[in-house]
Coordinates of C-alpha atoms in Angstrom, one line a residue:
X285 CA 0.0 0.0 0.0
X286 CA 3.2 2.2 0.1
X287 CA 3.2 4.6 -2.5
X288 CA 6.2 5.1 -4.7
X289 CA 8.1 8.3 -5.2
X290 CA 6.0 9.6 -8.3
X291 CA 2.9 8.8 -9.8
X292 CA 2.4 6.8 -13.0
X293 CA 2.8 8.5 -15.9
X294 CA -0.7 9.0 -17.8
X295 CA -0.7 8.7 -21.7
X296 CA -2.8 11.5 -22.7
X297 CA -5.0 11.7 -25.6
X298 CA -4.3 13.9 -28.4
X299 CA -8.3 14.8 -29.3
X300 CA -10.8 16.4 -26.6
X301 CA -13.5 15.3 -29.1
X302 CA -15.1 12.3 -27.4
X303 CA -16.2 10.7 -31.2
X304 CA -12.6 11.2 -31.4
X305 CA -11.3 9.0 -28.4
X306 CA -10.7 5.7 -28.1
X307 CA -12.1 4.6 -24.4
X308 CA -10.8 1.2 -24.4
X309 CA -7.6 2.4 -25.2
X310 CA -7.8 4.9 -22.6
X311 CA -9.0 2.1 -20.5
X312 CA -5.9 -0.1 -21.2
X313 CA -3.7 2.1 -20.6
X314 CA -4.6 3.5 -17.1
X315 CA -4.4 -0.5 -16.3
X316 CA -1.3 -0.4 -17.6
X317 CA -0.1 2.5 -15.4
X318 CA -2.1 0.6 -12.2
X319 CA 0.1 -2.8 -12.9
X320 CA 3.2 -0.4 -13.1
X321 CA 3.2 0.6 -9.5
X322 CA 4.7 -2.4 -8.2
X323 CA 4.1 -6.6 -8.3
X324 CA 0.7 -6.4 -6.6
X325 CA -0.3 -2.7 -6.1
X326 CA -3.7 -1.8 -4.8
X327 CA -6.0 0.7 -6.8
X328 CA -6.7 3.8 -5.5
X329 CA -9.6 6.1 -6.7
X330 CA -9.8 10.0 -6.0
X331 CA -13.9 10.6 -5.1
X332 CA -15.2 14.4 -5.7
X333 CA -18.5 13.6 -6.5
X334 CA -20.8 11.4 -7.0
X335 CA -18.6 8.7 -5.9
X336 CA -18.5 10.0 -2.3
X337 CA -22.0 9.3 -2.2
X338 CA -23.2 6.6 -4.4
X339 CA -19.3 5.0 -5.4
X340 CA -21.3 1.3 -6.4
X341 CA -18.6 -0.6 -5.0
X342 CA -17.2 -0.9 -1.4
X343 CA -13.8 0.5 -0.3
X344 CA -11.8 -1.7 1.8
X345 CA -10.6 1.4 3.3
X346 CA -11.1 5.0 2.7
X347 CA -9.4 8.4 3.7
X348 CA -10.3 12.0 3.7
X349 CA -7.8 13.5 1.2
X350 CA -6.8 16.6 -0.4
X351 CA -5.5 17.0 -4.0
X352 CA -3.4 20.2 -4.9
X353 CA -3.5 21.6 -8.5
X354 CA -7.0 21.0 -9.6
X355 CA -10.5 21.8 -7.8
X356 CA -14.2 20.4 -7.9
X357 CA -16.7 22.4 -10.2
X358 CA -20.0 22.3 -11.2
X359 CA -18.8 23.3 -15.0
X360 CA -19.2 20.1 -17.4
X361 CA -22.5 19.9 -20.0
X362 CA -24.6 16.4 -19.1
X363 CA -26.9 16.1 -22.3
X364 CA -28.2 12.6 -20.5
X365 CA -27.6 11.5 -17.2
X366 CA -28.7 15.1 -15.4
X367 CA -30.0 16.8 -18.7
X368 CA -31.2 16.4 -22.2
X369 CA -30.1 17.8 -25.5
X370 CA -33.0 20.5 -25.7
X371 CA -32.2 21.4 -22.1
X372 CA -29.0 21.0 -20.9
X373 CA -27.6 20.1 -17.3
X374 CA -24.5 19.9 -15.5
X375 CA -22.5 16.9 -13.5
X376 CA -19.3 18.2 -11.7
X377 CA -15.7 17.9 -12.7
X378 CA -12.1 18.3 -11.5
X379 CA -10.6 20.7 -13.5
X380 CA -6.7 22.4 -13.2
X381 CA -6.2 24.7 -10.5
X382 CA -6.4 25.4 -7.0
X383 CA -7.5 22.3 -4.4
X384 CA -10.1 19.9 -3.7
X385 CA -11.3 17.9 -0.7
X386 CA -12.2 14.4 -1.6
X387 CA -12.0 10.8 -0.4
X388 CA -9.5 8.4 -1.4
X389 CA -11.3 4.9 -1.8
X390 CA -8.8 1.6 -1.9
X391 CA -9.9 -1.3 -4.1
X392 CA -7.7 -4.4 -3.3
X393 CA -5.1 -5.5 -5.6
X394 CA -7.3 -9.1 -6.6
X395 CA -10.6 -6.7 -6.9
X396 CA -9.3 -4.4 -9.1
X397 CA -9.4 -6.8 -12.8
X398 CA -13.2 -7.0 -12.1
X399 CA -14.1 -3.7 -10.8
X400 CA -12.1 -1.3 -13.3
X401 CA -14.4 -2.5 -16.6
X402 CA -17.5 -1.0 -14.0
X403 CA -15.7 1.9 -12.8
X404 CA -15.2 2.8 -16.8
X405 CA -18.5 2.3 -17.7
X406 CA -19.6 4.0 -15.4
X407 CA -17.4 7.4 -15.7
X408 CA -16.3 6.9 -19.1
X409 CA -19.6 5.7 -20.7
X410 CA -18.0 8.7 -23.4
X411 CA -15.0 9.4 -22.9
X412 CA -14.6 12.9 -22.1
X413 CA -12.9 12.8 -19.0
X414 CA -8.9 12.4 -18.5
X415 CA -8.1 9.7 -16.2
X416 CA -4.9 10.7 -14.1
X417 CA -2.9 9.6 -11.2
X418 CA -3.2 12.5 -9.0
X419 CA -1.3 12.9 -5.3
X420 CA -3.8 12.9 -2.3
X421 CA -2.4 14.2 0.8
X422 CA -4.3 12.4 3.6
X423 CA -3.5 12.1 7.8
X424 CA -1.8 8.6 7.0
X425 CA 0.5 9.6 4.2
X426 CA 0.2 10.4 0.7
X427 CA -1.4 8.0 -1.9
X428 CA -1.2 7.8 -5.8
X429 CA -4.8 7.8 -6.8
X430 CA -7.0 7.6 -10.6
X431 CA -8.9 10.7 -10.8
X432 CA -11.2 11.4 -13.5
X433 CA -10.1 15.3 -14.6
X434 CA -11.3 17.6 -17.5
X435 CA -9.8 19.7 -19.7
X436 CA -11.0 23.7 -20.2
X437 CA -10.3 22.7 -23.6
X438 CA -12.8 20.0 -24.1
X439 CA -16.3 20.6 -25.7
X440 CA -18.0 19.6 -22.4
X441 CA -16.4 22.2 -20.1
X442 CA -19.0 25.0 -19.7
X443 CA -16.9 28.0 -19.1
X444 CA -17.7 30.3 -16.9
X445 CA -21.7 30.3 -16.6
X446 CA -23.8 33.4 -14.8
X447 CA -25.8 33.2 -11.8
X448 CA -29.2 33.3 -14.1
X449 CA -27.6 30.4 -15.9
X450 CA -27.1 28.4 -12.9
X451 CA -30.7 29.4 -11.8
X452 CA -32.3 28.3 -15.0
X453 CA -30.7 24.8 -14.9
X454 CA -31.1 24.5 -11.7
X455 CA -35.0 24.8 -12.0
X456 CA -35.2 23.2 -15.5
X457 CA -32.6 20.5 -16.2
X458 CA -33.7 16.9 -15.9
X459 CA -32.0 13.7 -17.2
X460 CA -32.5 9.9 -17.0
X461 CA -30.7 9.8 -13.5
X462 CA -32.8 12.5 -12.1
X463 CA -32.5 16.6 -11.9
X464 CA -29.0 19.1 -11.8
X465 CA -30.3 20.2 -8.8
X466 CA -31.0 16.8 -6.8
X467 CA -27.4 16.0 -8.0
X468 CA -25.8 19.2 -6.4
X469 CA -28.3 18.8 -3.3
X470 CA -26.8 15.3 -3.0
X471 CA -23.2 16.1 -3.2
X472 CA -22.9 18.7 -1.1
X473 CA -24.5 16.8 1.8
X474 CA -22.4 13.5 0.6
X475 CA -19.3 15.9 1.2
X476 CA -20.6 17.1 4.6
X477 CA -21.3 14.2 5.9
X478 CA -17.5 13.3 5.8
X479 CA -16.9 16.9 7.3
X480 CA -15.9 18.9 4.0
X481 CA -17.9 22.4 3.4
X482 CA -17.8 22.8 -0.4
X483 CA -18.4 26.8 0.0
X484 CA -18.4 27.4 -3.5
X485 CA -21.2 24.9 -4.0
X486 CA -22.9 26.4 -1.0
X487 CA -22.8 30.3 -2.7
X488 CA -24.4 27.7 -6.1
X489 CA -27.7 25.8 -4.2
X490 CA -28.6 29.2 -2.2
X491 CA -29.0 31.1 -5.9
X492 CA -32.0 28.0 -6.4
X493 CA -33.0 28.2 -2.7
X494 CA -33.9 31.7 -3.4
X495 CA -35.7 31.5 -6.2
X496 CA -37.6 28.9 -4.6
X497 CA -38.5 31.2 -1.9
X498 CA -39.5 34.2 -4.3
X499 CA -41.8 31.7 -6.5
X500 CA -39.0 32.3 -9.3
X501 CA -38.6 28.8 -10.4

């Protein structure tokens, strides 16, 4: 469980256009950089999101952990899952810059053949995110751990979106898994039940909490 010195290096695609990418490749690779890490290494996963709250697979240990250089935002398009084409929702992403709070989740080294192909489908159902082996500080040590990133350059980043923006999709935006704003409701209450305050999504859910309360929505 030891981590080495320095993370895996992560082949990166050349293409940000999801028709573009090749997911099994991606896939093969990152299993690739996994087996690297030494004659029977443990997986670690990086959770920001969803995965604190509904990971689908149990952890045989798990650590409050920080990750310097990139931060959690509510910035990436979801046209299915929390959104349609007509109407547009968002799903959260760790993108360069600044810090984020997470969990690190360890998946045994026998565990890991079976769960990665469910892990992928399930993140990488298109492949649009960046899978990368990201340092997380936690109380026991630092850990290399796969973390599911996106670029600002890739057709699914938002951008910067306005407050009236964020209300709209917040009071219209519904996909097969259920609305944007049950998805934010959920993650900021999965953070805070392992003690981290996501301000910044805070400052997001009051702008739909007050146009609840003023019959806006």
């Amino acid at each position: 469980m030891a981590p080495s010195h320095t993370p895996p290096r992560t082949v990166r695609p050349t293409t940000w256009d999801p028709a573009q990418r090749n997911g099994a490749q991606m896939m093969a690779d990152t299993m690739a950089q996994w087996r690297s890490q030494g004659p029977r290494p443990d997986l670690w996963v990086f959770a920001y999101a969803s995965l604190v709250w509904r990971p689908e697979f149990t952890a045989a240990e798990q650590r409050l952990a920080r990750v310097h250089g990139h931060h959690r935002c509510l910035e990436m398009w979801s046209r299915v899952n929390r959104g349609t084409v007509e109407c547009p929702g968002l799903v959260f992403a760790l993108m360069p810059g600044g810090s984020c709070t997470g969990l690190a989740l360890r998946v045994p080294h026998d565990e890991v053949e079976a769960l990665m192909p469910l892990l992928w489908a399930r993140e990488m159902p298109n492949p649009v995110y960046d899978p990368r082996w990201l340092t997380c500080q936690t109380e026991q040590g630092p850990v290399h751990a796969l973390a599911f990133t996106l670029s600002r350059r890739s057709p699914s980043h938002t951008g910067t979106l306005s407050e009236e923006r964020y209300r709209e999709i917040f009071s219209r935006s519904c996909g097969r898994y259920g609305t944007t704003l049950d998805y934010a409701r959920q993650t900021f209450h999965g953070l805070l039940h392992h003690g981290i305050h996501d301000r910044a999504l805070g400052k997001l859910l009051q702008l739909a909490d007050d146009a609840e309360s003023t019959g806006l929505t």
